[in-house]
Coordinates of C-alpha atoms in Angstrom, one line a residue:
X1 CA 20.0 -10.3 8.4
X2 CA 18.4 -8.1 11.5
X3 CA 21.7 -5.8 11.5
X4 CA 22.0 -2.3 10.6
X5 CA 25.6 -2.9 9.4
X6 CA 25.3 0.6 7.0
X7 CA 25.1 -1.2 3.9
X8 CA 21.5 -0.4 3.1
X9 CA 21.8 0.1 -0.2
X10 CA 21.0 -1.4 -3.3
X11 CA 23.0 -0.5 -6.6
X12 CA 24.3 -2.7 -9.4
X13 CA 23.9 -5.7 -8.2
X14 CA 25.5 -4.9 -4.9
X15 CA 25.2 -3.8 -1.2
X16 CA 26.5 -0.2 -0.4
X17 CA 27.0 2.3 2.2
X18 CA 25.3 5.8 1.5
X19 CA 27.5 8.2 1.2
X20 CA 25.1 11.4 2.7
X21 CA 23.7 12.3 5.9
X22 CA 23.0 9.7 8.5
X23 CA 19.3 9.0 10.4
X24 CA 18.2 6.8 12.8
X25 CA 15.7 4.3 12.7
X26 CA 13.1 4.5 16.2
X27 CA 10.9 1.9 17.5
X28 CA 8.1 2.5 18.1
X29 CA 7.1 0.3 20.8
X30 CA 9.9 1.5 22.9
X31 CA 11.7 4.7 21.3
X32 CA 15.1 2.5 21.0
X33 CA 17.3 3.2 18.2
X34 CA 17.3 0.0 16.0
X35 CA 20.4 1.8 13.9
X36 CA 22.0 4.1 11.8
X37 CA 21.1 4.3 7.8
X38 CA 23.1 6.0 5.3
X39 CA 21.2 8.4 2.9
X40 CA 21.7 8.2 -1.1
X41 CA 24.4 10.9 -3.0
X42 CA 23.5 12.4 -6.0
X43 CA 26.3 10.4 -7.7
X44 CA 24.9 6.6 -6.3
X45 CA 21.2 8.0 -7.3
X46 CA 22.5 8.2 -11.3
X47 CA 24.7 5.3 -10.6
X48 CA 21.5 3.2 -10.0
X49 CA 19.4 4.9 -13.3
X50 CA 22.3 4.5 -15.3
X51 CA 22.8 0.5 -14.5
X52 CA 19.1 0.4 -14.7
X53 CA 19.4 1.8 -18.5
X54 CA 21.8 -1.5 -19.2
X55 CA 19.7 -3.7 -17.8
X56 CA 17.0 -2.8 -19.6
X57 CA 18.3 -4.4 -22.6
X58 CA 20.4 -7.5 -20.4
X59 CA 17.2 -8.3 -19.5
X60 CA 15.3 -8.8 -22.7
X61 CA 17.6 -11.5 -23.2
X62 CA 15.9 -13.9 -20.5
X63 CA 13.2 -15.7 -21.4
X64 CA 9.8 -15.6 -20.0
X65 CA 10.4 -18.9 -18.3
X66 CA 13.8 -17.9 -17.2
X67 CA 12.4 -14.7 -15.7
X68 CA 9.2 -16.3 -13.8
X69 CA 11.9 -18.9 -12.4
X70 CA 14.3 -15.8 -10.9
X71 CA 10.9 -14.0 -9.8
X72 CA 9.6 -17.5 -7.8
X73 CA 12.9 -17.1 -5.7
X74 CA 11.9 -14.2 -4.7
X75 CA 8.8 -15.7 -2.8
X76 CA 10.7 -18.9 -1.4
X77 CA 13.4 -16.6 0.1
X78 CA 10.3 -14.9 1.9
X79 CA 8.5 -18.1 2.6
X80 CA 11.9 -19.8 4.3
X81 CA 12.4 -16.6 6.7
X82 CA 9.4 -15.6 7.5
X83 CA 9.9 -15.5 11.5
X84 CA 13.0 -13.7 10.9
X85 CA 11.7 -10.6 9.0
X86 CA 8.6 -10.5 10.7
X87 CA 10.2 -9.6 13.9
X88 CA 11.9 -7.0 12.0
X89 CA 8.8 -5.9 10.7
X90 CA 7.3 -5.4 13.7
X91 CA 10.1 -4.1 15.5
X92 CA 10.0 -1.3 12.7
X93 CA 6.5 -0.5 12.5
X94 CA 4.9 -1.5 16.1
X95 CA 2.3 -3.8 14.3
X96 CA 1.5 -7.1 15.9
X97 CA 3.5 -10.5 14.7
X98 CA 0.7 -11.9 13.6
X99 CA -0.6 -9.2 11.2
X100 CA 3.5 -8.5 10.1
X101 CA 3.2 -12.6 9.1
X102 CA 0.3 -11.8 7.1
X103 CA 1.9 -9.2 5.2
X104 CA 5.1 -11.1 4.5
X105 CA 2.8 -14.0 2.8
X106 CA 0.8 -11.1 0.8
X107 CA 4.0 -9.9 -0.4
X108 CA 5.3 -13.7 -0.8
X109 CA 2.0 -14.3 -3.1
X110 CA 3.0 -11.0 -5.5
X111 CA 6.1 -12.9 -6.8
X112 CA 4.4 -16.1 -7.1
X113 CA 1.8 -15.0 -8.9
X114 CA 3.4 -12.4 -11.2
X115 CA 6.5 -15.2 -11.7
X116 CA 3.5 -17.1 -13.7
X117 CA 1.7 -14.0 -15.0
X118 CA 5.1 -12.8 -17.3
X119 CA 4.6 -15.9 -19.3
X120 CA 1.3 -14.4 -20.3
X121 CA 1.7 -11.3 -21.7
X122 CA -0.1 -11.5 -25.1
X123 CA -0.5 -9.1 -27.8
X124 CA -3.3 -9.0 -30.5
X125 CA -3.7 -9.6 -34.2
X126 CA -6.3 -7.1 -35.8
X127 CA -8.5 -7.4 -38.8
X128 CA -6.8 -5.1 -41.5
X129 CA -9.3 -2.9 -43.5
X130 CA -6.5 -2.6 -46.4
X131 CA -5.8 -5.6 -48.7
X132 CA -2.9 -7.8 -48.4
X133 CA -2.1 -6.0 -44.7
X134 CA -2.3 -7.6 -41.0
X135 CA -2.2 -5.0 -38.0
X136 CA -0.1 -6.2 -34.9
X137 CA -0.5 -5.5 -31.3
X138 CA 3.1 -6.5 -29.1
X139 CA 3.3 -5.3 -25.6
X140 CA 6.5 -4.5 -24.6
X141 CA 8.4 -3.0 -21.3
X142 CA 7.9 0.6 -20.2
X143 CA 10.8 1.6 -19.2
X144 CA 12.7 2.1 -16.2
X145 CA 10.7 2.3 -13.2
X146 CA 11.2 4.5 -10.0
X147 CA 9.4 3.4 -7.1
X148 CA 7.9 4.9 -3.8
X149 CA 7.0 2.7 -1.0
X150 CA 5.2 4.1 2.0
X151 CA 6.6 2.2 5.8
X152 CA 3.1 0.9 6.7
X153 CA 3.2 -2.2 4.8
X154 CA 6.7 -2.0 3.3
X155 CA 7.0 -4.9 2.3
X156 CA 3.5 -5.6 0.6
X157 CA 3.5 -2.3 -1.0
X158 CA 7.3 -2.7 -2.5
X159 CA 6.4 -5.8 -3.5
X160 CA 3.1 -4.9 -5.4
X161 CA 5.9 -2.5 -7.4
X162 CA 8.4 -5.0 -8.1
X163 CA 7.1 -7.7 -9.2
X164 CA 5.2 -6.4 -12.1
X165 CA 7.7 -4.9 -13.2
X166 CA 9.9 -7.4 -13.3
X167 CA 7.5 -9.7 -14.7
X168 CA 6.8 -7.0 -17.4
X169 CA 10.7 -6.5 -17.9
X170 CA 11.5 -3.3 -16.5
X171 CA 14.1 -2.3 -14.2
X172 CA 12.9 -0.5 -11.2
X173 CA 14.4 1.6 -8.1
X174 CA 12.7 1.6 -5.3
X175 CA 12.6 4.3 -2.6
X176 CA 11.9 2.6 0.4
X177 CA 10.3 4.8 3.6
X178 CA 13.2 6.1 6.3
X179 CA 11.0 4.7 9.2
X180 CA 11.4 0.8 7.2
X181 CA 14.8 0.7 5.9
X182 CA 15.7 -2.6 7.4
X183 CA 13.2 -4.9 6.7
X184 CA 12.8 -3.6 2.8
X185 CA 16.1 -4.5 2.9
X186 CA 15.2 -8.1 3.6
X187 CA 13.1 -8.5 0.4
X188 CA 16.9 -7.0 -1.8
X189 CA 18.4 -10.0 -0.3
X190 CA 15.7 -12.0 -1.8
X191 CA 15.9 -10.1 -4.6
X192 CA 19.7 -10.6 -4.5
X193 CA 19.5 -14.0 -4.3
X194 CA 18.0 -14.7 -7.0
X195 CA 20.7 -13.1 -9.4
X196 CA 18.7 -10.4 -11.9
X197 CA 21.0 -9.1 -14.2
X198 CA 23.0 -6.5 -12.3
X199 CA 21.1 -2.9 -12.2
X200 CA 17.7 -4.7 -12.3
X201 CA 16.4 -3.5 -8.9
X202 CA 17.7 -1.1 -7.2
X203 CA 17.1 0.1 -3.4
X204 CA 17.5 3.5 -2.0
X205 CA 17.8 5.7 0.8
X206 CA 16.9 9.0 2.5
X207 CA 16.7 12.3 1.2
X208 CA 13.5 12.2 -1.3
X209 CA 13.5 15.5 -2.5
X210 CA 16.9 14.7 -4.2
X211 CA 15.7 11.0 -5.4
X212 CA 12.3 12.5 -6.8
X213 CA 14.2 15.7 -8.2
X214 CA 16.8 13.2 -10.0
X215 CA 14.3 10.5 -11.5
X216 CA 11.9 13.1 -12.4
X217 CA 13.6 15.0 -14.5
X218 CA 15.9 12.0 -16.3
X219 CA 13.9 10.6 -19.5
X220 CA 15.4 7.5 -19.0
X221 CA 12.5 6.8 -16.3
X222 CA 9.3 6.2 -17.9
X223 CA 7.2 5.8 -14.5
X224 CA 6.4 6.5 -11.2
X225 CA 4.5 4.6 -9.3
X226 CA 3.7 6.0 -5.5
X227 CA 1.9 4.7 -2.1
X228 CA 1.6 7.6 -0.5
X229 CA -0.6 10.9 1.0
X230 CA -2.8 12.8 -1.7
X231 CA -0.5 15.8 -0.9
X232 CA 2.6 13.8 -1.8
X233 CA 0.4 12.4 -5.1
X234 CA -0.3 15.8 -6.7
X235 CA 3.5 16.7 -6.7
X236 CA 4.5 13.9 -8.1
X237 CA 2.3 14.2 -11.1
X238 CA 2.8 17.9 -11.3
X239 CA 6.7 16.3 -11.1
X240 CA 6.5 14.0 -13.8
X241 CA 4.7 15.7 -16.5
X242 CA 7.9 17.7 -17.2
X243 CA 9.0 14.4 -19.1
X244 CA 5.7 13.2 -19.7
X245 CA 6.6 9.8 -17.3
X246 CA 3.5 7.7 -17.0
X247 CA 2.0 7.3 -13.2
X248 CA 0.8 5.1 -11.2
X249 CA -1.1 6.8 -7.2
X250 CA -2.2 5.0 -4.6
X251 CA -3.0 7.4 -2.3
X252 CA -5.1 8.2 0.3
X253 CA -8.6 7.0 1.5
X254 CA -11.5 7.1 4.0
X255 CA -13.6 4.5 3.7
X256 CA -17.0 4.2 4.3
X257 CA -19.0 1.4 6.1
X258 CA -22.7 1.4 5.8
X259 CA -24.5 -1.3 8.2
X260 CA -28.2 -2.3 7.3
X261 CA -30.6 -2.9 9.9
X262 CA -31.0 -6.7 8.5
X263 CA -27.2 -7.8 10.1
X264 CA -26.2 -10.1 12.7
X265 CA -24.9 -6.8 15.2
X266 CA -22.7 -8.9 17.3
X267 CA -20.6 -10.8 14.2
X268 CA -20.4 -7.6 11.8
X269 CA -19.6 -5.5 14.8
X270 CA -16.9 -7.6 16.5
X271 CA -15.4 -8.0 12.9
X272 CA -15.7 -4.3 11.6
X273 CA -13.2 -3.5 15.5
X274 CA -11.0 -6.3 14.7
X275 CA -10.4 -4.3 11.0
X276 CA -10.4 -0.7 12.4
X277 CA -7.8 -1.2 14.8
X278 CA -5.7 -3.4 12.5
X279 CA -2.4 -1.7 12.4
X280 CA -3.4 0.6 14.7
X281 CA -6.0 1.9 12.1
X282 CA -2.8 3.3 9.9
X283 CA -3.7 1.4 6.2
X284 CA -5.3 3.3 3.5
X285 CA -8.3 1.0 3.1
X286 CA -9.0 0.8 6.7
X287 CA -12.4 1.2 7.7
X288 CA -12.9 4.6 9.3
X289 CA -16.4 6.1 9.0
X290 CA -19.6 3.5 9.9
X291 CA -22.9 4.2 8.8
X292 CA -25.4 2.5 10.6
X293 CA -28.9 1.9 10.2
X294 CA -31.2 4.3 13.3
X295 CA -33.0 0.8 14.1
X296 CA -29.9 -0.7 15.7
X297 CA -27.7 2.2 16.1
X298 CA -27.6 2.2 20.0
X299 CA -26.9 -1.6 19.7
X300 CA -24.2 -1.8 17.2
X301 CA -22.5 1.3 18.9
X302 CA -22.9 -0.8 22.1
X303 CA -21.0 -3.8 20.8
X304 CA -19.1 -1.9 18.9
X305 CA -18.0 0.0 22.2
X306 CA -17.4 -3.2 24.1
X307 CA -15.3 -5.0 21.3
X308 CA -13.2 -2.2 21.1
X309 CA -12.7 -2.4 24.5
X310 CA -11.0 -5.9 25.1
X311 CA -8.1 -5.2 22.3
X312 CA -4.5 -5.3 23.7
X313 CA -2.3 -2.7 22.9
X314 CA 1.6 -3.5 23.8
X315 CA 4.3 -4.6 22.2
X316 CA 3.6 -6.6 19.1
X317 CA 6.7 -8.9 19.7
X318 CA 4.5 -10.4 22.3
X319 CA 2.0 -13.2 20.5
X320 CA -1.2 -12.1 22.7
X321 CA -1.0 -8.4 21.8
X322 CA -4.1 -6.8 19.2
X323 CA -2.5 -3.4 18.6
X324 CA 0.7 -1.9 18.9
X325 CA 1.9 1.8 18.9
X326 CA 0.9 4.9 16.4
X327 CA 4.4 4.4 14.0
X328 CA 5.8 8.2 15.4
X329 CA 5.5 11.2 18.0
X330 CA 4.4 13.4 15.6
X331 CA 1.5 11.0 14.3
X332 CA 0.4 10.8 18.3
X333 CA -0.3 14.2 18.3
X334 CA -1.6 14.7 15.2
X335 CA -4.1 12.0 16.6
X336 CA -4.5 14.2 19.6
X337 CA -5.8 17.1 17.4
X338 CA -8.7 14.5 15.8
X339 CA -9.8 13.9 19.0
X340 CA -10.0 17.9 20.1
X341 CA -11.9 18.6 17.0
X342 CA -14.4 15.9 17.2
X343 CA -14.9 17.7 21.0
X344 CA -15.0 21.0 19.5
X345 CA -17.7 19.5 17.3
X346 CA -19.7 17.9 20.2
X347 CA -18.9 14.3 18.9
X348 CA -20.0 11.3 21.9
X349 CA -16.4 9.5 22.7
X350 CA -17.4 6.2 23.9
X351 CA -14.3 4.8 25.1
X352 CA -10.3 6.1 24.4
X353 CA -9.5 9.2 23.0
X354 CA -6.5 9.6 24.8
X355 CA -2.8 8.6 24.8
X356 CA -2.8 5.1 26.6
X357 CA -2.1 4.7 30.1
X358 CA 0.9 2.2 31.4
X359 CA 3.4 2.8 29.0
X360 CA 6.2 4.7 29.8
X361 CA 7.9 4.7 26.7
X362 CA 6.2 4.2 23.1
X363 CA 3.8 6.1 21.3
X364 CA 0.9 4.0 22.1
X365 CA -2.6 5.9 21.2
X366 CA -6.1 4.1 22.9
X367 CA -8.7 2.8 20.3
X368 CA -11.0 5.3 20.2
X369 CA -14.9 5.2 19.1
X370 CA -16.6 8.6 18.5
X371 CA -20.4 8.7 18.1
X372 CA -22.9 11.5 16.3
X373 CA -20.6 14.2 14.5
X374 CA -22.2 16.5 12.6
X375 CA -22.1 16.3 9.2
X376 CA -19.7 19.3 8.5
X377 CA -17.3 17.9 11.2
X378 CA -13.9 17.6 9.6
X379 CA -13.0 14.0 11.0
X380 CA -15.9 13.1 8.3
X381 CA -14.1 14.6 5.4
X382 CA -9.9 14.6 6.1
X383 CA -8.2 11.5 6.4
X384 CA -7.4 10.0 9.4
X385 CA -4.9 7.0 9.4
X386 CA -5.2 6.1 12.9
X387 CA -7.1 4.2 15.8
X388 CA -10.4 6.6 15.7
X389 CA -13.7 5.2 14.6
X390 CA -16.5 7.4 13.6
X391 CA -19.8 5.8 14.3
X392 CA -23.1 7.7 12.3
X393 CA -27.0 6.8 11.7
X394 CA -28.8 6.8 8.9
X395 CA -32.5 6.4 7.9
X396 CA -32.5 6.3 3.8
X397 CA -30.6 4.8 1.2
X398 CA -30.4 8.0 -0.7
X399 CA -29.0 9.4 2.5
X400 CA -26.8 7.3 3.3
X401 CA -25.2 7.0 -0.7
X402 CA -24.7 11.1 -0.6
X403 CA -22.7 10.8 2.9
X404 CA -20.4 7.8 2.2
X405 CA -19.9 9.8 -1.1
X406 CA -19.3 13.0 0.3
X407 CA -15.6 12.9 0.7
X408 CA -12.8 14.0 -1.8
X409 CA -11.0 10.7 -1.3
X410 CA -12.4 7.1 -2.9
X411 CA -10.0 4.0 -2.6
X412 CA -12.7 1.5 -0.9
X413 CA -15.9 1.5 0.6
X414 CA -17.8 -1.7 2.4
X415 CA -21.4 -2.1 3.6
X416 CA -22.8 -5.5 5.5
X417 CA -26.1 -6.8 4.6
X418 CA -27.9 -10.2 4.1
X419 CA -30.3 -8.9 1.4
X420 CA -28.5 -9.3 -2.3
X421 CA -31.3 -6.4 -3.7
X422 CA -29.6 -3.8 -0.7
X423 CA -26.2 -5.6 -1.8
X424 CA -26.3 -4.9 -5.4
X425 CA -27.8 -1.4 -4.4
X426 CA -25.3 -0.4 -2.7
X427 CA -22.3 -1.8 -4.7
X428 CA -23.7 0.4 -7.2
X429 CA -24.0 3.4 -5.4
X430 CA -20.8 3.3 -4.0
X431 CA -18.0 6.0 -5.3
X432 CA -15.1 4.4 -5.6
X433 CA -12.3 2.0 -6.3
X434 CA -13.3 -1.1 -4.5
X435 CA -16.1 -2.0 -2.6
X436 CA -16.4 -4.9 0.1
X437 CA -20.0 -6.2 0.6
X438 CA -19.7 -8.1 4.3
X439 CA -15.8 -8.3 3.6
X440 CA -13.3 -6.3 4.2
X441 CA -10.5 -8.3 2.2
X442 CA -9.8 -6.3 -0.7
X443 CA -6.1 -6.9 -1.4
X444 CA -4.6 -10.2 -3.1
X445 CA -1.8 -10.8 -5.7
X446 CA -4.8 -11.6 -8.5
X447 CA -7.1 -8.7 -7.5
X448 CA -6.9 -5.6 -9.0
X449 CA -6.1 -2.8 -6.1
X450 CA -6.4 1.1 -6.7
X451 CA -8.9 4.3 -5.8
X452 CA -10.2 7.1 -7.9
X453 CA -11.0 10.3 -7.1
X454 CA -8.2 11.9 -5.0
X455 CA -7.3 8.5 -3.7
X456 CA -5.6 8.0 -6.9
X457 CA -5.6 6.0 -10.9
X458 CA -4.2 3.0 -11.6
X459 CA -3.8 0.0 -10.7
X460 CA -1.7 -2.4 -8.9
X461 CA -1.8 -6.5 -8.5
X462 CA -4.0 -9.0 -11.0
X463 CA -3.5 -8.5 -14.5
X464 CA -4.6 -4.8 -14.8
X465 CA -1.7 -4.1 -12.7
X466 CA 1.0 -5.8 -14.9
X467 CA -0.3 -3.8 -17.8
X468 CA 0.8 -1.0 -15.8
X469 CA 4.5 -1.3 -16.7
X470 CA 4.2 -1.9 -20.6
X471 CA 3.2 0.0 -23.5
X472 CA 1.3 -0.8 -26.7
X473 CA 3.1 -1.3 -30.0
X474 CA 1.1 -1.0 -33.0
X475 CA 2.8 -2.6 -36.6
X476 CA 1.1 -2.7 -39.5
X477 CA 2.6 -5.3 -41.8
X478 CA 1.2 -5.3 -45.9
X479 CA 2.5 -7.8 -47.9
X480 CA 2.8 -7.2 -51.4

């Protein structure tokens, strides 16, 4: 399974070589070559929208019961190798074992539950104002789907795609991310295995231009769903209304943490470092910009400080390892510039801010804590998907709501507390998709997952998400 044998592809049912331009595939961890992928041609990119067309209809011949059982093979084919791809996981994106199991089991728990949720698709029966007439609501598949994954939870974030849309009965193509070829391909084998009708699912391969250009702008594909930058988002949609394709964004975010003075410092402190650095801070939910109450502020950035300062960066291959390596060069030094700015704006940098010591090769990035920005510094506005957290004070709720709230994007937000009045206060005030109160876990196969704002519409996982890949069918039926 862990060989780059240059059949990364996934098209009719089958395993193929690309037939473009090569790239290579870089740890991170150690700048190795892992191996050689083969981008998609223009020819294999319709090949795989044209099989997807047939299996459209194949499909719909399955029964709901017949379809959960090929999508709960999906999860035991994860569940039985889950050592194997998690080492190619981690050799792929840097991230530790431990947090690359995780991922494979949230991914695993997609297919399980969305294997029982297709057996529960119901439509609606309406009270007719006419005489004689009943009014019908059936749900049925979309369409063909085309998919973009982003590499820092490839599996987790293709899976969240798929298995919907299987569940819902639409064939979908999936672009996976060039920096996480491999181990995507490692869910196609499960998805091999478990013999959907041939042009089902469907996995590509480099250039995206070309793959968005194609899928775009064929009518055959009636959505897009993306995990992906806000930049990327608003092309896509601008993309897509040429054919009117419905869309699905999950993009970017910058979430806010506000700390009331009524916490246990030590426990929400040692927890919100353990989350920030997760991934080398490089998930869209991640925790990035802490407001803390002026009564404990010195103490929580204290803790803070000192918890940030036992993690373990290294190679994530190793068990005893917290944080692995930024996932390229060019995300190191856009890093770098973060840190400049937050000097330019007079920001206190309690501990890292640098490129890590010791390591000769990798692009390993300290875990940096920054302390009293001003307000109009642009760390507290852009996104940041990386290892930097901003640490600010606050003094009044209403304060405190406008500054969490002041950013363009709004995928989650979290705030720690032990009163339920500030709880419900807050959950309330908060702009934006989700919000955690003294949790960070957001994300599970039942839970509905999305943003608004600039971070995005939609929704993916729980049932809202499966309603993402069907349309409404309205029949009115009058019987003489």
């Amino acid at each position: 399974m862990n060989k780059y044998d240059g059949y990364d592809l996934y098209i009719n049912g089958e395993f193929v070589r690309g037939k473009e331009q090569s790239f290579e595939v870089i740890n991170p961890c150690n700048e190795e070559i892992l191996g050689t992928i083969f981008s998609a041609s223009k020819e294999q990119i319709n090949e795989a929208i044209d099989t997807a067309d047939i299996a459209l209809q194949t499909y719909k011949e399955l029964d709901t019961w017949q379809r959960a059982e090929k999508i709960l093979k999906v999860a035991d084919f994860l569940k039985e190798n889950i050592d194997e791809i998690a080492t190619i996981l981690t050799k792929e994106t840097g991230k530790p074992l431990a947090q690359s199991r995780r991922e494979i089991h949230l991914a695993k728990d997609q297919f399980i539950w969305f294997s029982e949720q297709t057996k529960r698709i119901q439509g609606k029966i309406l009270q007719s104002r006419n005489k004689n007439t009943q009014v019908y609501i059936n749900y049925e598949p979309i369409g063909i789907v085309a998919a973009f994954s982003s590499w820092n939870f490839p599996l987790l974030l293709s899976a969240r795609k798929i298995a919907p849309a299987l569940a819902a009965g639409c064939p979908i193509i999936v672009r996976s991310s060039d920096l996480t070829p491999l181990v995507t391909k490692c869910l196609f084998k499960a998805l091999h295995r478990a013999e959907f009708p041939k042009g089902m699912v469907s996995l590509l391969c480099g250039n995206a231009s070309l793959i968005s250009s194609l899928v775009m702008n064929d009518t055959r594909v009636r959505k897009i769903s993306l995990t992906g930058s806000t930049f990327v988002g608003r092309q896509m949609i601008k993309d897509s209304s040429i054919t009117l394709k419905k869309v699905t964004m999950e993009l970017g975010g910058h979430a806010p943490v506000i700390i009331h003075e009524d916490v246990n410092v030590e426990e929400v402190a040692a927890l919100c470092v353990k989350t920030k650095f997760a991934n080398a801070g490089q998930v869209c939910v991640s925790p990035t910009r802490f407001y803390i109450h002026s009564s404990i502020m010195d103490e929580f950035c204290e803790c803070f400080r000192k918890e940030t300062l036992k993690i373990k960066l290294g190679n994530g291959l190793d068990e005893d390892v917290d944080m692995g390596p930024l996932i390229t060069k060019k995300r190191v030094t856009e890093i770098e510039s973060f840190i400049e700015k937050a000097k330019e704006n007079k920001g206190q940098i309690l501990c890292g801010g640098k490129r890590a010591e010791g390591f000769t090769k990798g692009y390993f990035f300290e875990p940096t804590v920054i302390r009293d920005l001003p307000d109009t510094s642009p760390l507290l506005c852009d996104e940041i998907f990386g290892p930097i957290a901003l640490l600010q004070s606050f003094s009044a709720l209403e304060e405190v709501f406008q500054k969490a709230n002041s950013t363009e994007y709004a995928l989650a937000s979290y705030s720690f507390t032990t009163s339920l009045e500030k709880a419900q206060l807050t959950a309330q005030n908060l702009s934006s998709g989700m919000v955690g109160i003294n949790s960070f876990a957001l994300a599970a196969a039942e839970i509905p997952f999305g943003g608004i704002k600039a971070s995005g519409f939609g929704r993916e996982s729980g049932e809202e998400g499966m309603y993402e890949y069907l349309h409404s069918k309205i029949i009115t039926q009058q019987y003489k």
